[in-house]
CSV table of C-alpha atoms in Angstrom, one decimal:
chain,number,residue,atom,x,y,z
A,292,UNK,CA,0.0,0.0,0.0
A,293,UNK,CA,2.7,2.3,1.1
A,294,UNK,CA,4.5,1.4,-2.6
A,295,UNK,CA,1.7,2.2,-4.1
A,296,UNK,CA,1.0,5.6,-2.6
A,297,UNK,CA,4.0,6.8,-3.1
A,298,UNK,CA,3.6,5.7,-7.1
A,299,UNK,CA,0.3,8.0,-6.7
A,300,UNK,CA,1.9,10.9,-5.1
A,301,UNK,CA,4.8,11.6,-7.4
A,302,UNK,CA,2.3,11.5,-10.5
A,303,UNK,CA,-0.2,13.3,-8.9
A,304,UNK,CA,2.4,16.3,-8.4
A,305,UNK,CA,3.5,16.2,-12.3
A,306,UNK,CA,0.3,17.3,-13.1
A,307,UNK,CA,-0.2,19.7,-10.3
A,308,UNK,CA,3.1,20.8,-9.3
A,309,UNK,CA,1.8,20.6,-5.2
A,310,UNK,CA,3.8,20.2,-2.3
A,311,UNK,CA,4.2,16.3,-1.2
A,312,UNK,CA,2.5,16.9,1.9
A,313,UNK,CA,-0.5,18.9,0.2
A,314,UNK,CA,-0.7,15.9,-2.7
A,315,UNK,CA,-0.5,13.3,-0.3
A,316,UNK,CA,-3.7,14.4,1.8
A,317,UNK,CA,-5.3,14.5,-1.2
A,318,UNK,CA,-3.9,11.2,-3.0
A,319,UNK,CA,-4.5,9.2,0.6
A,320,UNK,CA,-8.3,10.3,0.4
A,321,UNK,CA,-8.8,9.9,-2.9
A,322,UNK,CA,-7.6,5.8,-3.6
A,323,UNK,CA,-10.5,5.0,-5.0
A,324,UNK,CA,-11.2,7.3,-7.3
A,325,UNK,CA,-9.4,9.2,-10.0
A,326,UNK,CA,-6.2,10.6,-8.8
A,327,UNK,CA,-6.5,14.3,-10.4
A,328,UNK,CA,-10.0,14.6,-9.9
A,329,UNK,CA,-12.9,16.6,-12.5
A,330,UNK,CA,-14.8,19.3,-11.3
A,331,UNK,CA,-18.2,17.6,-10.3
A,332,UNK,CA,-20.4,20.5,-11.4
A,333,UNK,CA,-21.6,22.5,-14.8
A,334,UNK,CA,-21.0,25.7,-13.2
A,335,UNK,CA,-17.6,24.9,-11.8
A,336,UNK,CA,-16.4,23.3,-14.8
A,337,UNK,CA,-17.6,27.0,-16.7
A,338,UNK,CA,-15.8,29.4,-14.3
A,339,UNK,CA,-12.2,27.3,-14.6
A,340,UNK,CA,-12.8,27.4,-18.2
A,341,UNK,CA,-12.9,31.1,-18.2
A,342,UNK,CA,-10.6,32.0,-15.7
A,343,UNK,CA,-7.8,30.0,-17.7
A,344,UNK,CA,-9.1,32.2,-20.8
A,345,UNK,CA,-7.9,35.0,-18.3
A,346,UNK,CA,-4.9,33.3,-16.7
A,347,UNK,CA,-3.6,32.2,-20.4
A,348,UNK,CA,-1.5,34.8,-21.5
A,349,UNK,CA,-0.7,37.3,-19.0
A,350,UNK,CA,0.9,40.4,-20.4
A,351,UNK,CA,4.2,39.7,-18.6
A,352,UNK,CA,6.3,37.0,-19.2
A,353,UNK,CA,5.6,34.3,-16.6
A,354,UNK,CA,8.5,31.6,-14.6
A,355,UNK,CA,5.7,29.8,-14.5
A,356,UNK,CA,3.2,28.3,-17.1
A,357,UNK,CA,0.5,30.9,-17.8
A,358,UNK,CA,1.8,32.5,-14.1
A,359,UNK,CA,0.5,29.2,-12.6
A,360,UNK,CA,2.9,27.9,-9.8
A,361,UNK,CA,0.7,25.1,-8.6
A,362,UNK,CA,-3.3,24.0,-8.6
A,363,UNK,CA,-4.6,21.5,-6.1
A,364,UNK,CA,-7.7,19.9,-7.2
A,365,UNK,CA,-10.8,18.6,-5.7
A,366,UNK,CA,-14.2,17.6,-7.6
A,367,UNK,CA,-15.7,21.0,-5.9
A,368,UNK,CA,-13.0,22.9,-5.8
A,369,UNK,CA,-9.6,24.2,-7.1
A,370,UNK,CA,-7.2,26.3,-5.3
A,371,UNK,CA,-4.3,28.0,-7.9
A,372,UNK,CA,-1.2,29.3,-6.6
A,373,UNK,CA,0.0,32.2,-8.7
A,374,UNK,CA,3.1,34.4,-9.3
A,375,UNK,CA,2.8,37.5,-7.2
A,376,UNK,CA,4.2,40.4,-9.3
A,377,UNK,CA,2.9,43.9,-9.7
A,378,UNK,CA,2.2,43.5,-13.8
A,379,UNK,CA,0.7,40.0,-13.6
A,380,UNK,CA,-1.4,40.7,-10.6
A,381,UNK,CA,-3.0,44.3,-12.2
A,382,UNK,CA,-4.0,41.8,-14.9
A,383,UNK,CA,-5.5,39.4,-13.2
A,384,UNK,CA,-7.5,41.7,-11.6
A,385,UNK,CA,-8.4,43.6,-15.0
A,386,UNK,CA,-9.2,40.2,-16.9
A,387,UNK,CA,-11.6,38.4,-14.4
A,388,UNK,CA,-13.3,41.0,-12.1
A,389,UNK,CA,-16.3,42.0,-14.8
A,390,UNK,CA,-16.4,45.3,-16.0
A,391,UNK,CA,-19.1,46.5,-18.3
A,392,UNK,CA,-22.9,46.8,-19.7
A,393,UNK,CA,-25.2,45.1,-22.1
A,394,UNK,CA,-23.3,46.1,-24.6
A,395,UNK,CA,-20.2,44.4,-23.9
A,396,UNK,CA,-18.6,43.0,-20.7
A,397,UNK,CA,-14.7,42.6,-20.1
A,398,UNK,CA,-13.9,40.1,-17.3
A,399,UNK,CA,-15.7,37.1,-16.4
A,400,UNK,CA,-19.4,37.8,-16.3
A,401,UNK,CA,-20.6,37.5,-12.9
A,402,UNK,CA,-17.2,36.8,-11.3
A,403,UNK,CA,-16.9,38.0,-7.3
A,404,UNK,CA,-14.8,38.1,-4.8
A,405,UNK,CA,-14.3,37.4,-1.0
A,406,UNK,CA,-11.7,37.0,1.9
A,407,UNK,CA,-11.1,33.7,2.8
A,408,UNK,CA,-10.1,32.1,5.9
A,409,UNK,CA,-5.8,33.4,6.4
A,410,UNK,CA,-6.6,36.0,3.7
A,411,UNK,CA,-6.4,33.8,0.7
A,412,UNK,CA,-8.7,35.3,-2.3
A,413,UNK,CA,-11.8,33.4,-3.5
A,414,UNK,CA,-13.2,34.5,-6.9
A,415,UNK,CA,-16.4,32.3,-7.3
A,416,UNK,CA,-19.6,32.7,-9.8
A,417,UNK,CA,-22.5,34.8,-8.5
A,418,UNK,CA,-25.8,32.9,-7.6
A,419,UNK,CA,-23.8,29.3,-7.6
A,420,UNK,CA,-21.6,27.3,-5.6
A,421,UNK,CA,-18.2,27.6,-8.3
A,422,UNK,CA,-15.3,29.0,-6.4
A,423,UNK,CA,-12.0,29.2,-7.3
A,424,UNK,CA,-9.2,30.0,-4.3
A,425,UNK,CA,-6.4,32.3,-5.2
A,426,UNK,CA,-2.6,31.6,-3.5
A,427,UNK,CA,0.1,33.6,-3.9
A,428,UNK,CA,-1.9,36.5,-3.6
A,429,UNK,CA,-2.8,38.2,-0.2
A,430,UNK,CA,-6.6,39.7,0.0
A,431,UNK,CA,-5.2,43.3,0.9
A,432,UNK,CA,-3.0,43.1,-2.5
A,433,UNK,CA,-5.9,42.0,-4.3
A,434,UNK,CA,-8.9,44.3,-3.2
A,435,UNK,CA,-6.3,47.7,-3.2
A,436,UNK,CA,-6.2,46.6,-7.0
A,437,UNK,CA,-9.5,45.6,-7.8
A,438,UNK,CA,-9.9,49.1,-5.8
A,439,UNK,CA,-8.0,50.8,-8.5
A,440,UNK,CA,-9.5,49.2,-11.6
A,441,UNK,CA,-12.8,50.2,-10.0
A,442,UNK,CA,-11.9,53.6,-9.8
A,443,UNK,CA,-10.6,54.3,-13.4
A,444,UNK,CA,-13.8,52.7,-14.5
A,445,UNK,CA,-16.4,54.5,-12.1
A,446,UNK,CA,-15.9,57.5,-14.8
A,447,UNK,CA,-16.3,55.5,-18.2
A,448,UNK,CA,-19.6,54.0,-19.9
A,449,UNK,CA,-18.4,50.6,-18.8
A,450,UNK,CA,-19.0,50.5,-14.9
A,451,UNK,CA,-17.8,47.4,-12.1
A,452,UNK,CA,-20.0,45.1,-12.1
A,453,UNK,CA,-18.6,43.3,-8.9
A,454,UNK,CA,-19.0,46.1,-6.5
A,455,UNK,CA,-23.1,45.5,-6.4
A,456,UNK,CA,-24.9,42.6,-4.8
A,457,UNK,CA,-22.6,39.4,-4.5
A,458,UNK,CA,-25.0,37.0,-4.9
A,459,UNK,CA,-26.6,37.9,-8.0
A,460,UNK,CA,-26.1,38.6,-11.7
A,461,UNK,CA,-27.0,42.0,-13.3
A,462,UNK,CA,-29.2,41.6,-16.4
A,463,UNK,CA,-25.7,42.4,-18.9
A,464,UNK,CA,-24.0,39.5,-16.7
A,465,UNK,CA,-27.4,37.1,-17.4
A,466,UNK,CA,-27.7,37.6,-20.9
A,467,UNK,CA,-23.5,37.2,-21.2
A,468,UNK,CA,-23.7,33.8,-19.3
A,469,UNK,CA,-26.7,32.9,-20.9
A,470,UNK,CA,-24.8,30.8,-23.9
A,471,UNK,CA,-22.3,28.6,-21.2
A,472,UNK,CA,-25.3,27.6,-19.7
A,473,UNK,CA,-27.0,26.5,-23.2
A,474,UNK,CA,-23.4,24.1,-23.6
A,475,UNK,CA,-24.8,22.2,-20.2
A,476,UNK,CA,-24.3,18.2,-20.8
A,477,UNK,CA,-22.2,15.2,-21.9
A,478,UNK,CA,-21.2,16.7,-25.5
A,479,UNK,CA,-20.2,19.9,-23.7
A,480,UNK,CA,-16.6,20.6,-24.4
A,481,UNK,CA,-15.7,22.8,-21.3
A,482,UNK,CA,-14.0,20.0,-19.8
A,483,UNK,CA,-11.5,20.3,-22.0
A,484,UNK,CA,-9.7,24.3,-20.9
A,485,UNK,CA,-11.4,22.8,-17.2
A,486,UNK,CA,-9.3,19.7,-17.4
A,487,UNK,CA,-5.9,21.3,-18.7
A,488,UNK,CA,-5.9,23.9,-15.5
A,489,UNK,CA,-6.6,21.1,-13.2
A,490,UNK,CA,-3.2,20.1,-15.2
A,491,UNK,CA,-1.0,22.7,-15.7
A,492,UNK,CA,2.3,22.4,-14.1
A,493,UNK,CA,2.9,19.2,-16.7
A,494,UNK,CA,4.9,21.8,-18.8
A,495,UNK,CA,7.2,22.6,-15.8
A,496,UNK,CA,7.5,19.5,-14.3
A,497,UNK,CA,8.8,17.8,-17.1
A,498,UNK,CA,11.3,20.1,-17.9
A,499,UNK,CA,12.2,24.1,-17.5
A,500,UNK,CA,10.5,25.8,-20.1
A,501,UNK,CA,11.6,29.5,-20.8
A,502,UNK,CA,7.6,30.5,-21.2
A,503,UNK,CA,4.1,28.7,-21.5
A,504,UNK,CA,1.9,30.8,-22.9
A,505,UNK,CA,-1.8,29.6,-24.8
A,506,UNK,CA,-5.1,30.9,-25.8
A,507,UNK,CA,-8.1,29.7,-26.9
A,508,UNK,CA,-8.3,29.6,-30.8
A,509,UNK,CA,-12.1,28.7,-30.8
A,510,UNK,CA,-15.3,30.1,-31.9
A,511,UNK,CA,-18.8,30.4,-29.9
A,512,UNK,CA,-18.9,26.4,-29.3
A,513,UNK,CA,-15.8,24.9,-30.1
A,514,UNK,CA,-13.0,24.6,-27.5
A,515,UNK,CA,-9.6,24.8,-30.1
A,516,UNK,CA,-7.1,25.6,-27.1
A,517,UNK,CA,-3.6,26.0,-28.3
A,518,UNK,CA,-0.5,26.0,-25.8
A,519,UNK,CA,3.2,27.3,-27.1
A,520,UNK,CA,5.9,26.5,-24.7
A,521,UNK,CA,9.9,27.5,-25.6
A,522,UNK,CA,12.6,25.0,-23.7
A,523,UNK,CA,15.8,25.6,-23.4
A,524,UNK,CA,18.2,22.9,-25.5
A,525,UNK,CA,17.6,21.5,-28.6
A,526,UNK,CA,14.9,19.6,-28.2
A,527,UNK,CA,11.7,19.8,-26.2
A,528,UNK,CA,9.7,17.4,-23.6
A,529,UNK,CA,6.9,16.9,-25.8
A,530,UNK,CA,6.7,13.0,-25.3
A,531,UNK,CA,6.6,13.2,-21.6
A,532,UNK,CA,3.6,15.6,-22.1
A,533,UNK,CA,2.0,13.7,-24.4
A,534,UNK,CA,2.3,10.7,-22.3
A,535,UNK,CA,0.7,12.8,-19.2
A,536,UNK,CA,-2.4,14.4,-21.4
A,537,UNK,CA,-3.3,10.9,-22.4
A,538,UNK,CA,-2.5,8.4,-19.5
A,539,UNK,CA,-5.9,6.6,-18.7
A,540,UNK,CA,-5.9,7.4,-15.1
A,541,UNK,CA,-4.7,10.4,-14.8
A,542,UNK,CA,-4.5,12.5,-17.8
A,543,UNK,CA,-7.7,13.5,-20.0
A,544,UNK,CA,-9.8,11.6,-23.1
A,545,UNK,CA,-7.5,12.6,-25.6
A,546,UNK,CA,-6.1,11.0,-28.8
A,547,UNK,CA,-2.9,12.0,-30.3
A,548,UNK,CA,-4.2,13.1,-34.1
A,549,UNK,CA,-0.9,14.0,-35.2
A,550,UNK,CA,2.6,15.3,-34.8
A,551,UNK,CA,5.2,17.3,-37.0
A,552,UNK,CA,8.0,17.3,-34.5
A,553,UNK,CA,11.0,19.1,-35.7
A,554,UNK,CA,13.5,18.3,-33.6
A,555,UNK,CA,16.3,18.9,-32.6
A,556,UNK,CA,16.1,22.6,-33.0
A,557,UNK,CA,19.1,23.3,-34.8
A,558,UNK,CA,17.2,26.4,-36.3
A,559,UNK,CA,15.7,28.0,-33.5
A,560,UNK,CA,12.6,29.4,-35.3
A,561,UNK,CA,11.2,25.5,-35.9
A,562,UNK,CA,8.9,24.1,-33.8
A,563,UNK,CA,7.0,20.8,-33.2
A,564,UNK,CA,3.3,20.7,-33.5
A,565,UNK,CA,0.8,18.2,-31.5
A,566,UNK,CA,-2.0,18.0,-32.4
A,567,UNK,CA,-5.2,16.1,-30.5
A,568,UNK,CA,-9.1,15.5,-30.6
A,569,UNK,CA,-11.2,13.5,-28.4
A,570,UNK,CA,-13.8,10.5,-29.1
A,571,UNK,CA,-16.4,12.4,-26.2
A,572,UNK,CA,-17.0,15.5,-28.2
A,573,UNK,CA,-15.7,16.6,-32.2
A,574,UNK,CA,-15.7,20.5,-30.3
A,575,UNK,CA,-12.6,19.3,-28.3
A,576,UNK,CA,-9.3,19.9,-29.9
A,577,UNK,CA,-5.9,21.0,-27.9
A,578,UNK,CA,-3.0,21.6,-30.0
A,579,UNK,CA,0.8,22.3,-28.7
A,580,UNK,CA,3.5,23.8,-30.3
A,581,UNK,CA,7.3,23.3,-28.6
A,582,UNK,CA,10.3,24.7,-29.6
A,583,UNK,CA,13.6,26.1,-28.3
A,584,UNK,CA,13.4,30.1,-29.3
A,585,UNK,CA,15.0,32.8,-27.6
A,586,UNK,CA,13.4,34.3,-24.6
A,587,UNK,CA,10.9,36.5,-26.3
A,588,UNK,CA,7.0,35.3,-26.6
A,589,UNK,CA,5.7,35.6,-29.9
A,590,UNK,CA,2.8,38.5,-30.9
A,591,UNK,CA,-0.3,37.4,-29.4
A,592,UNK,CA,-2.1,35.1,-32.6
């Protein structure tokens, strides 16, 4: 049992870069079940999915991948560690607290915030039971920013919307959320950006990347989610990764599609590309482009 525990723990923390003694809590209570749990619930897997449209390419170049130094996991919950630096924190704030009107909403419609228990930062979904817990980033640091952003925008046409009541939606933030809720059920592809944040420090773990950036390539109803990593070397770690995304246990229903892998990188402007689709839904698709080129990310796509 002990063997096999410790088998759990060390893959368990690929994935989700924890401490042991955090993982092994987890791992210890979860035996029967899958190691890197799902979110249980519609409305959580639809906030993770946004916030990692927020969290995926910060306008500062992370350490970590996508400024993500850890997530731990639990079918109601997930807790994400994140880099604490003056940039990437002011856009943190600016790309998930909602800002906005019925004509148009930056942000994560219907995103709020609280203090947690020790000051942590909870960002959850108005009217529901999705939270997400921030660490890395103390409550004071947080609310003097979201502070800020509220006061530049008390002054446009484009108001806070997380300043009003906490437990409900304005009518902008109903009609904007309106469409996640219409994706509801087995074919819905949210798991997909849902699953990969629940997954995230499998580009650090297996190797040191110089940056991890993605975004979401998508339209209205298909999740195309596209991750671009640099490495250091001449050649990049993109079997390991492939071997985490689609391990039956622990990774996610993905199929390798195909692959146009270029190394090694003599020429540092080449890049491999890995490409995947899933048999639960055909508006799933995660592609990943490694390489080993020079510090600089490229233009945003």
């Amino acid at each position: 049992m002990a063997t096999n525990l410790g088998r759990l723990l060390r893959r368990r923390r690929l994935y989700t870069g924890e401490s042991a003694n955090t993982a092994q809590r987890e791992v210890a209570r979860r035996l029967d079940g899958g190691p890197i749990p799902d979110a249980a619930h519609p409305d959580q897997v639809s906030l993770e999915s946004l916030l990692l449209q927020a969290l995926a390419w910060p306008n500062e170049t992370p350490r970590y991948p996508c400024g993500i130094r850890a997530v731990h996991p639990t079918p109601d919950h997930l807790v994400i560690t994140v880099e604490n630096t003056t940039k990437l924190l002011h856009d943190l704030v600016a790309r998930t607290l909602p800002v906005g009107n019925h004509r148009g909403i930056s942000g994560i419609p219907g995103l709020r915030h609280r203090r947690s228990p020790g000051g942590a930062v909870t960002l959850f979904l108005a009217g529901t039971a999705a939270a997400v817990t921030l660490r890395g980033v103390s409550w004071s640091q947080w609310s003097a920013t979201a502070q800020v952003l509220a006061d530049t925008e008390q002054f446009d046409d484009a108001p806070p919307l997380w300043t009003g009541a906490q437990g409900t939606l304005t009518d902008a933030e109903s009609d904007h959320l309106g469409w996640y809720r219409d994706l509801d059920g087995p074919d819905c592809p949210l798991w997909l950006p849902s699953g990969v944040l629940r997954r995230i420090a499998i580009f650090q773990t297996t190797d040191s990347p110089r940056w991890v950036t993605g975004w979401r390539a998508g339209d209205a109803v298909l999740e195309h989610w596209v991750f671009e990593a640099s490495y250091r070397g001449h050649s990049a770690p993109h079997d390991q990764v492939i071997d985490l995304l689609t391990d039956q246990r622990f990774g996610l229903p993905l199929v390798l599609e195909r692959r146009d892998c270029r190394c090694p990188h003599d020429d540092p402007s080449t890049r491999c590309m890995i490409y995947f689709s899933s048999p639960l839904s055909t508006a799933a698709r995660l592609e990943l482009r490694f390489g080993c080129r020079p510090s600089e990310r490229p233009a945003y796509p």
